mmCIF file with all atom_site columns, C-alpha atoms and ligand atoms in Angstrom:
data_model
loop_
_atom_site.group_PDB
_atom_site.id
_atom_site.type_symbol
_atom_site.label_atom_id
_atom_site.label_alt_id
_atom_site.label_comp_id
_atom_site.label_asym_id
_atom_site.label_entity_id
_atom_site.label_seq_id
_atom_site.pdbx_PDB_ins_code
_atom_site.Cartn_x
_atom_site.Cartn_y
_atom_site.Cartn_z
_atom_site.occupancy
_atom_site.B_iso_or_equiv
_atom_site.pdbx_formal_charge
_atom_site.auth_seq_id
_atom_site.auth_comp_id
_atom_site.auth_asym_id
_atom_site.auth_atom_id
_atom_site.pdbx_PDB_model_num
ATOM   1   C CA  . MET A 1 1   ? 0.000   0.000  0.000   1.00 92.00 ? 1   MET A CA  1
ATOM   2   C CA  . GLU A 1 2   ? 1.428   3.387  -1.077  1.00 98.00 ? 2   GLU A CA  1
ATOM   3   C CA  . THR A 1 3   ? 0.602   6.904  0.078   1.00 98.00 ? 3   THR A CA  1
ATOM   4   C CA  . THR A 1 4   ? 0.738   10.002 -2.117  1.00 98.00 ? 4   THR A CA  1
ATOM   5   C CA  . LEU A 1 5   ? 0.566   13.737 -1.446  1.00 98.00 ? 5   LEU A CA  1
ATOM   6   C CA  . ILE A 1 6   ? -2.075  15.835 -3.160  1.00 98.00 ? 6   ILE A CA  1
ATOM   7   C CA  . LEU A 1 7   ? -2.529  19.603 -2.966  1.00 98.00 ? 7   LEU A CA  1
ATOM   8   C CA  . PHE A 1 8   ? -5.836  21.151 -3.899  1.00 99.00 ? 8   PHE A CA  1
ATOM   9   C CA  . LYS A 1 9   ? -4.679  24.355 -5.589  1.00 99.00 ? 9   LYS A CA  1
ATOM   10  C CA  . PRO A 1 10  ? -6.387  27.763 -5.206  1.00 99.00 ? 10  PRO A CA  1
ATOM   11  C CA  . ASP A 1 11  ? -8.544  27.236 -8.327  1.00 99.00 ? 11  ASP A CA  1
ATOM   12  C CA  . ALA A 1 12  ? -10.066 24.112 -6.746  1.00 99.00 ? 12  ALA A CA  1
ATOM   13  C CA  . VAL A 1 13  ? -10.688 25.982 -3.491  1.00 98.00 ? 13  VAL A CA  1
ATOM   14  C CA  . GLN A 1 14  ? -12.098 29.098 -5.215  1.00 98.00 ? 14  GLN A CA  1
ATOM   15  C CA  . LYS A 1 15  ? -14.430 27.142 -7.499  1.00 98.00 ? 15  LYS A CA  1
ATOM   16  C CA  . ALA A 1 16  ? -15.613 24.816 -4.693  1.00 98.00 ? 16  ALA A CA  1
ATOM   17  C CA  . LEU A 1 17  ? -14.312 21.756 -6.563  1.00 98.00 ? 17  LEU A CA  1
ATOM   18  C CA  . VAL A 1 18  ? -12.670 20.087 -3.571  1.00 98.00 ? 18  VAL A CA  1
ATOM   19  C CA  . GLY A 1 19  ? -15.644 17.872 -2.674  1.00 98.00 ? 19  GLY A CA  1
ATOM   20  C CA  . GLN A 1 20  ? -16.195 16.660 -6.243  1.00 98.00 ? 20  GLN A CA  1
ATOM   21  C CA  . VAL A 1 21  ? -12.542 15.850 -6.768  1.00 98.00 ? 21  VAL A CA  1
ATOM   22  C CA  . LEU A 1 22  ? -12.229 14.130 -3.392  1.00 98.00 ? 22  LEU A CA  1
ATOM   23  C CA  . ALA A 1 23  ? -15.337 12.089 -4.247  1.00 98.00 ? 23  ALA A CA  1
ATOM   24  C CA  . ARG A 1 24  ? -13.547 10.803 -7.374  1.00 98.00 ? 24  ARG A CA  1
ATOM   25  C CA  . PHE A 1 25  ? -10.569 9.701  -5.279  1.00 98.00 ? 25  PHE A CA  1
ATOM   26  C CA  . GLU A 1 26  ? -12.827 7.989  -2.745  1.00 98.00 ? 26  GLU A CA  1
ATOM   27  C CA  . ALA A 1 27  ? -14.917 6.355  -5.491  1.00 98.00 ? 27  ALA A CA  1
ATOM   28  C CA  . ALA A 1 28  ? -11.652 4.883  -6.832  1.00 98.00 ? 28  ALA A CA  1
ATOM   29  C CA  . GLY A 1 29  ? -11.210 3.161  -3.471  1.00 98.00 ? 29  GLY A CA  1
ATOM   30  C CA  . LEU A 1 30  ? -8.443  5.468  -2.233  1.00 98.00 ? 30  LEU A CA  1
ATOM   31  C CA  . LYS A 1 31  ? -8.337  6.197  1.495   1.00 98.00 ? 31  LYS A CA  1
ATOM   32  C CA  . ILE A 1 32  ? -7.714  9.490  3.297   1.00 98.00 ? 32  ILE A CA  1
ATOM   33  C CA  . ARG A 1 33  ? -4.805  9.301  5.753   1.00 98.00 ? 33  ARG A CA  1
ATOM   34  C CA  . GLY A 1 34  ? -4.525  13.021 6.487   1.00 98.00 ? 34  GLY A CA  1
ATOM   35  C CA  . VAL A 1 35  ? -5.892  16.409 5.445   1.00 98.00 ? 35  VAL A CA  1
ATOM   36  C CA  . LYS A 1 36  ? -5.096  20.047 6.307   1.00 98.00 ? 36  LYS A CA  1
ATOM   37  C CA  . MET A 1 37  ? -5.684  23.576 5.009   1.00 98.00 ? 37  MET A CA  1
ATOM   38  C CA  . PHE A 1 38  ? -3.044  26.309 5.161   1.00 98.00 ? 38  PHE A CA  1
ATOM   39  C CA  . LYS A 1 39  ? -1.588  29.309 3.339   1.00 98.00 ? 39  LYS A CA  1
ATOM   40  C CA  . ALA A 1 40  ? 1.510   28.274 1.361   1.00 98.00 ? 40  ALA A CA  1
ATOM   41  C CA  . SER A 1 41  ? 4.492   30.425 2.373   1.00 98.00 ? 41  SER A CA  1
ATOM   42  C CA  . ASP A 1 42  ? 7.217   31.587 -0.011  1.00 97.00 ? 42  ASP A CA  1
ATOM   43  C CA  . ALA A 1 43  ? 9.671   29.235 1.728   1.00 97.00 ? 43  ALA A CA  1
ATOM   44  C CA  . LEU A 1 44  ? 7.356   26.239 1.381   1.00 98.00 ? 44  LEU A CA  1
ATOM   45  C CA  . LEU A 1 45  ? 6.709   26.941 -2.306  1.00 98.00 ? 45  LEU A CA  1
ATOM   46  C CA  . ASN A 1 46  ? 10.422  27.483 -2.999  1.00 97.00 ? 46  ASN A CA  1
ATOM   47  C CA  . GLU A 1 47  ? 11.077  24.031 -1.580  1.00 97.00 ? 47  GLU A CA  1
ATOM   48  C CA  . HIS A 1 48  ? 8.067   22.306 -3.119  1.00 98.00 ? 48  HIS A CA  1
ATOM   49  C CA  . TYR A 1 49  ? 8.665   23.781 -6.571  1.00 97.00 ? 49  TYR A CA  1
ATOM   50  C CA  . ALA A 1 50  ? 12.503  23.740 -6.481  1.00 97.00 ? 50  ALA A CA  1
ATOM   51  C CA  . HIS A 1 51  ? 12.476  21.808 -9.792  1.00 96.00 ? 51  HIS A CA  1
ATOM   52  C CA  . ILE A 1 52  ? 10.769  24.740 -11.586 1.00 97.00 ? 52  ILE A CA  1
ATOM   53  C CA  . ALA A 1 53  ? 12.328  27.624 -9.589  1.00 95.00 ? 53  ALA A CA  1
ATOM   54  C CA  . SER A 1 54  ? 14.531  28.706 -12.512 1.00 96.00 ? 54  SER A CA  1
ATOM   55  C CA  . LYS A 1 55  ? 11.647  28.749 -15.026 1.00 98.00 ? 55  LYS A CA  1
ATOM   56  C CA  . PRO A 1 56  ? 10.335  32.118 -16.226 1.00 98.00 ? 56  PRO A CA  1
ATOM   57  C CA  . PHE A 1 57  ? 6.786   31.186 -15.145 1.00 98.00 ? 57  PHE A CA  1
ATOM   58  C CA  . PHE A 1 58  ? 7.778   30.405 -11.539 1.00 98.00 ? 58  PHE A CA  1
ATOM   59  C CA  . PRO A 1 59  ? 6.834   33.852 -10.057 1.00 97.00 ? 59  PRO A CA  1
ATOM   60  C CA  . GLU A 1 60  ? 3.387   33.471 -11.603 1.00 98.00 ? 60  GLU A CA  1
ATOM   61  C CA  . VAL A 1 61  ? 3.041   29.985 -10.081 1.00 98.00 ? 61  VAL A CA  1
ATOM   62  C CA  . GLN A 1 62  ? 4.057   31.440 -6.681  1.00 98.00 ? 62  GLN A CA  1
ATOM   63  C CA  . ARG A 1 63  ? 1.408   34.174 -6.933  1.00 98.00 ? 63  ARG A CA  1
ATOM   64  C CA  . PHE A 1 64  ? -1.237  31.686 -8.080  1.00 98.00 ? 64  PHE A CA  1
ATOM   65  C CA  . MET A 1 65  ? -0.487  29.244 -5.246  1.00 98.00 ? 65  MET A CA  1
ATOM   66  C CA  . GLN A 1 66  ? -0.907  32.071 -2.712  1.00 98.00 ? 66  GLN A CA  1
ATOM   67  C CA  . GLN A 1 67  ? -4.269  33.362 -4.006  1.00 98.00 ? 67  GLN A CA  1
ATOM   68  C CA  . THR A 1 68  ? -6.131  31.346 -1.361  1.00 98.00 ? 68  THR A CA  1
ATOM   69  C CA  . PRO A 1 69  ? -5.150  28.746 1.213   1.00 98.00 ? 69  PRO A CA  1
ATOM   70  C CA  . VAL A 1 70  ? -4.497  25.290 -0.251  1.00 98.00 ? 70  VAL A CA  1
ATOM   71  C CA  . ILE A 1 71  ? -5.549  21.881 1.063   1.00 99.00 ? 71  ILE A CA  1
ATOM   72  C CA  . ALA A 1 72  ? -3.055  19.030 1.455   1.00 98.00 ? 72  ALA A CA  1
ATOM   73  C CA  . LEU A 1 73  ? -4.303  15.468 1.331   1.00 98.00 ? 73  LEU A CA  1
ATOM   74  C CA  . ALA A 1 74  ? -2.460  12.237 2.108   1.00 98.00 ? 74  ALA A CA  1
ATOM   75  C CA  . LEU A 1 75  ? -4.142  9.480  0.127   1.00 98.00 ? 75  LEU A CA  1
ATOM   76  C CA  . ALA A 1 76  ? -3.434  5.739  0.326   1.00 98.00 ? 76  ALA A CA  1
ATOM   77  C CA  . GLY A 1 77  ? -4.092  2.771  -1.943  1.00 98.00 ? 77  GLY A CA  1
ATOM   78  C CA  . ASP A 1 78  ? -2.434  0.147  -4.106  1.00 98.00 ? 78  ASP A CA  1
ATOM   79  C CA  . ASN A 1 79  ? -0.366  1.891  -6.764  1.00 98.00 ? 79  ASN A CA  1
ATOM   80  C CA  . VAL A 1 80  ? -1.918  5.206  -5.645  1.00 98.00 ? 80  VAL A CA  1
ATOM   81  C CA  . ILE A 1 81  ? 0.818   7.450  -7.081  1.00 98.00 ? 81  ILE A CA  1
ATOM   82  C CA  . VAL A 1 82  ? 0.242   6.365  -10.683 1.00 98.00 ? 82  VAL A CA  1
ATOM   83  C CA  . ARG A 1 83  ? -3.516  5.988  -10.219 1.00 98.00 ? 83  ARG A CA  1
ATOM   84  C CA  . VAL A 1 84  ? -3.945  9.554  -8.948  1.00 98.00 ? 84  VAL A CA  1
ATOM   85  C CA  . ARG A 1 85  ? -1.792  10.957 -11.786 1.00 98.00 ? 85  ARG A CA  1
ATOM   86  C CA  . ASP A 1 86  ? -4.015  9.008  -14.231 1.00 98.00 ? 86  ASP A CA  1
ATOM   87  C CA  . LEU A 1 87  ? -7.198  10.353 -12.589 1.00 98.00 ? 87  LEU A CA  1
ATOM   88  C CA  . LEU A 1 88  ? -5.776  13.903 -12.871 1.00 98.00 ? 88  LEU A CA  1
ATOM   89  C CA  . GLY A 1 89  ? -4.593  13.731 -16.474 1.00 98.00 ? 89  GLY A CA  1
ATOM   90  C CA  . PRO A 1 90  ? -1.540  15.578 -17.855 1.00 98.00 ? 90  PRO A CA  1
ATOM   91  C CA  . THR A 1 91  ? -0.197  18.826 -16.335 1.00 98.00 ? 91  THR A CA  1
ATOM   92  C CA  . ASP A 1 92  ? -1.680  20.939 -19.137 1.00 98.00 ? 92  ASP A CA  1
ATOM   93  C CA  . SER A 1 93  ? -5.445  20.909 -18.555 1.00 98.00 ? 93  SER A CA  1
ATOM   94  C CA  . LYS A 1 94  ? -5.998  21.800 -22.226 1.00 98.00 ? 94  LYS A CA  1
ATOM   95  C CA  . LYS A 1 95  ? -4.386  18.502 -23.235 1.00 98.00 ? 95  LYS A CA  1
ATOM   96  C CA  . ALA A 1 96  ? -6.256  16.476 -20.600 1.00 98.00 ? 96  ALA A CA  1
ATOM   97  C CA  . ALA A 1 97  ? -9.045  14.176 -21.801 1.00 98.00 ? 97  ALA A CA  1
ATOM   98  C CA  . LYS A 1 98  ? -12.635 14.736 -20.682 1.00 98.00 ? 98  LYS A CA  1
ATOM   99  C CA  . GLY A 1 99  ? -13.327 12.421 -17.778 1.00 98.00 ? 99  GLY A CA  1
ATOM   100 C CA  . THR A 1 100 ? -10.016 13.274 -16.121 1.00 98.00 ? 100 THR A CA  1
ATOM   101 C CA  . ILE A 1 101 ? -10.033 15.790 -13.276 1.00 99.00 ? 101 ILE A CA  1
ATOM   102 C CA  . ARG A 1 102 ? -7.938  18.341 -15.171 1.00 99.00 ? 102 ARG A CA  1
ATOM   103 C CA  . GLY A 1 103 ? -9.856  17.696 -18.393 1.00 98.00 ? 103 GLY A CA  1
ATOM   104 C CA  . ASP A 1 104 ? -13.151 18.371 -16.624 1.00 98.00 ? 104 ASP A CA  1
ATOM   105 C CA  . PHE A 1 105 ? -12.183 21.167 -14.224 1.00 98.00 ? 105 PHE A CA  1
ATOM   106 C CA  . GLY A 1 106 ? -8.745  22.586 -15.148 1.00 98.00 ? 106 GLY A CA  1
ATOM   107 C CA  . VAL A 1 107 ? -8.062  25.771 -17.128 1.00 98.00 ? 107 VAL A CA  1
ATOM   108 C CA  . ASP A 1 108 ? -4.492  25.565 -18.451 1.00 98.00 ? 108 ASP A CA  1
ATOM   109 C CA  . VAL A 1 109 ? -1.000  24.338 -17.606 1.00 98.00 ? 109 VAL A CA  1
ATOM   110 C CA  . MET A 1 110 ? -0.783  26.369 -14.379 1.00 98.00 ? 110 MET A CA  1
ATOM   111 C CA  . VAL A 1 111 ? -4.398  26.441 -13.208 1.00 98.00 ? 111 VAL A CA  1
ATOM   112 C CA  . ASN A 1 112 ? -4.784  22.667 -13.031 1.00 98.00 ? 112 ASN A CA  1
ATOM   113 C CA  . VAL A 1 113 ? -6.793  21.830 -9.891  1.00 99.00 ? 113 VAL A CA  1
ATOM   114 C CA  . CYS A 1 114 ? -4.354  19.591 -8.004  1.00 98.00 ? 114 CYS A CA  1
ATOM   115 C CA  . HIS A 1 115 ? -0.733  18.757 -7.484  1.00 98.00 ? 115 HIS A CA  1
ATOM   116 C CA  . ALA A 1 116 ? 0.088   15.061 -6.973  1.00 98.00 ? 116 ALA A CA  1
ATOM   117 C CA  . SER A 1 117 ? 3.402   13.355 -6.223  1.00 98.00 ? 117 SER A CA  1
ATOM   118 C CA  . ASP A 1 118 ? 5.013   11.860 -9.321  1.00 98.00 ? 118 ASP A CA  1
ATOM   119 C CA  . SER A 1 119 ? 7.144   9.048  -7.810  1.00 98.00 ? 119 SER A CA  1
ATOM   120 C CA  . ALA A 1 120 ? 7.661   7.068  -4.601  1.00 98.00 ? 120 ALA A CA  1
ATOM   121 C CA  . GLU A 1 121 ? 10.682  9.261  -3.777  1.00 98.00 ? 121 GLU A CA  1
ATOM   122 C CA  . THR A 1 122 ? 8.828   12.555 -4.216  1.00 98.00 ? 122 THR A CA  1
ATOM   123 C CA  . ALA A 1 123 ? 5.793   11.190 -2.340  1.00 98.00 ? 123 ALA A CA  1
ATOM   124 C CA  . ALA A 1 124 ? 7.969   10.364 0.685   1.00 98.00 ? 124 ALA A CA  1
ATOM   125 C CA  . ALA A 1 125 ? 9.587   13.829 0.624   1.00 98.00 ? 125 ALA A CA  1
ATOM   126 C CA  . GLU A 1 126 ? 6.291   15.656 0.042   1.00 98.00 ? 126 GLU A CA  1
ATOM   127 C CA  . LEU A 1 127 ? 4.395   13.776 2.768   1.00 98.00 ? 127 LEU A CA  1
ATOM   128 C CA  . LYS A 1 128 ? 7.156   14.806 5.218   1.00 98.00 ? 128 LYS A CA  1
ATOM   129 C CA  . ARG A 1 129 ? 7.001   18.381 3.925   1.00 98.00 ? 129 ARG A CA  1
ATOM   130 C CA  . PHE A 1 130 ? 3.288   18.781 4.585   1.00 98.00 ? 130 PHE A CA  1
ATOM   131 C CA  . PHE A 1 131 ? 2.485   16.392 7.468   1.00 98.00 ? 131 PHE A CA  1
ATOM   132 C CA  . GLN A 1 132 ? 3.988   15.558 10.852  1.00 97.00 ? 132 GLN A CA  1
ATOM   133 C CA  . PRO A 1 133 ? 4.085   11.783 11.510  1.00 91.00 ? 133 PRO A CA  1
ATOM   134 C CA  . GLY A 1 134 ? 1.291   12.125 14.111  1.00 97.00 ? 134 GLY A CA  1
ATOM   135 C CA  . GLU A 1 135 ? -0.976  13.806 11.544  1.00 98.00 ? 135 GLU A CA  1
ATOM   136 C CA  . LEU A 1 136 ? -1.161  10.704 9.302   1.00 98.00 ? 136 LEU A CA  1
ATOM   137 C CA  . PHE A 1 137 ? -3.638  7.957  10.248  1.00 98.00 ? 137 PHE A CA  1
HETATM 138 P P1  . ADP B 2 .   ? 3.025   18.519 -12.306 1.00 68.16 ? 1   ADP B P1  1
HETATM 139 O O1  . ADP B 2 .   ? 2.403   19.478 -11.316 1.00 68.16 ? 1   ADP B O1  1
HETATM 140 O O2  . ADP B 2 .   ? 1.999   17.936 -13.233 1.00 68.16 ? 1   ADP B O2  1
HETATM 141 O O3  . ADP B 2 .   ? 3.918   17.484 -11.669 1.00 68.16 ? 1   ADP B O3  1
HETATM 142 P P2  . ADP B 2 .   ? 5.392   20.096 -13.055 1.00 68.16 ? 1   ADP B P2  1
HETATM 143 O O4  . ADP B 2 .   ? 6.089   19.531 -11.855 1.00 68.16 ? 1   ADP B O4  1
HETATM 144 O O5  . ADP B 2 .   ? 6.094   20.043 -14.362 1.00 68.16 ? 1   ADP B O5  1
HETATM 145 O O6  . ADP B 2 .   ? 3.957   19.418 -13.267 1.00 68.16 ? 1   ADP B O6  1
HETATM 146 O O7  . ADP B 2 .   ? 5.042   21.627 -12.789 1.00 68.16 ? 1   ADP B O7  1
HETATM 147 C C1  . ADP B 2 .   ? 4.652   22.063 -11.519 1.00 68.16 ? 1   ADP B C1  1
HETATM 148 C C2  . ADP B 2 .   ? 3.553   23.102 -11.655 1.00 68.16 ? 1   ADP B C2  1
HETATM 149 O O8  . ADP B 2 .   ? 4.072   24.275 -12.266 1.00 68.16 ? 1   ADP B O8  1
HETATM 150 C C3  . ADP B 2 .   ? 2.384   22.684 -12.548 1.00 68.16 ? 1   ADP B C3  1
HETATM 151 O O9  . ADP B 2 .   ? 1.425   21.903 -11.883 1.00 68.16 ? 1   ADP B O9  1
HETATM 152 C C4  . ADP B 2 .   ? 1.830   24.021 -12.945 1.00 68.16 ? 1   ADP B C4  1
HETATM 153 O O10 . ADP B 2 .   ? 0.985   24.580 -11.943 1.00 68.16 ? 1   ADP B O10 1
HETATM 154 C C5  . ADP B 2 .   ? 3.086   24.869 -13.086 1.00 68.16 ? 1   ADP B C5  1
HETATM 155 N N1  . ADP B 2 .   ? 3.581   24.880 -14.475 1.00 68.16 ? 1   ADP B N1  1
HETATM 156 C C6  . ADP B 2 .   ? 4.241   23.886 -15.135 1.00 68.16 ? 1   ADP B C6  1
HETATM 157 N N2  . ADP B 2 .   ? 4.560   24.248 -16.391 1.00 68.16 ? 1   ADP B N2  1
HETATM 158 C C7  . ADP B 2 .   ? 4.081   25.526 -16.549 1.00 68.16 ? 1   ADP B C7  1
HETATM 159 C C8  . ADP B 2 .   ? 4.073   26.483 -17.615 1.00 68.16 ? 1   ADP B C8  1
HETATM 160 N N3  . ADP B 2 .   ? 4.651   26.208 -18.790 1.00 68.16 ? 1   ADP B N3  1
HETATM 161 N N4  . ADP B 2 .   ? 3.475   27.674 -17.396 1.00 68.16 ? 1   ADP B N4  1
HETATM 162 C C9  . ADP B 2 .   ? 2.907   27.978 -16.190 1.00 68.16 ? 1   ADP B C9  1
HETATM 163 N N5  . ADP B 2 .   ? 2.885   27.125 -15.148 1.00 68.16 ? 1   ADP B N5  1
HETATM 164 C C10 . ADP B 2 .   ? 3.454   25.917 -15.307 1.00 68.16 ? 1   ADP B C10 1
#
């Protein structure tokens, strides 16, 4: 059983999409291990998005991610990392098929509803980044 880290981004919070998206995860048999809402600080975003920090669009991503608080979710299931990425669809919502979360609710490559860990290594690091051990059940 794997656990992955999901962030509901400000577009999901603003458009009240969190319940619908969470319902898709639960309908897929995935289990909630932890959940919390918070405002993402500059320091947290610099760490979380270190792999895109040198990109010209990074300041825009920072501003977007601070428009509202975000919601972090720890979600467990067999093969959950790949399954959640499949449920989301590709990063660019415009390229995401209808029936995927980004295809149904996303706007573009930045405004794309959720972040989800992309490998076992990043999931382990991201779960530690957003949750204390006692906050996961
Ligand atoms: P993913 O979130 O699907 O793992 P990346 O790690 O490549 O994708 O990018 C991190 C986030 O940065 C994306 O979810 C998106 O919000 C933003 N992003 C990626 N590429 C672009 C781009 N070309 N323009 C604007 N924002 C982008």
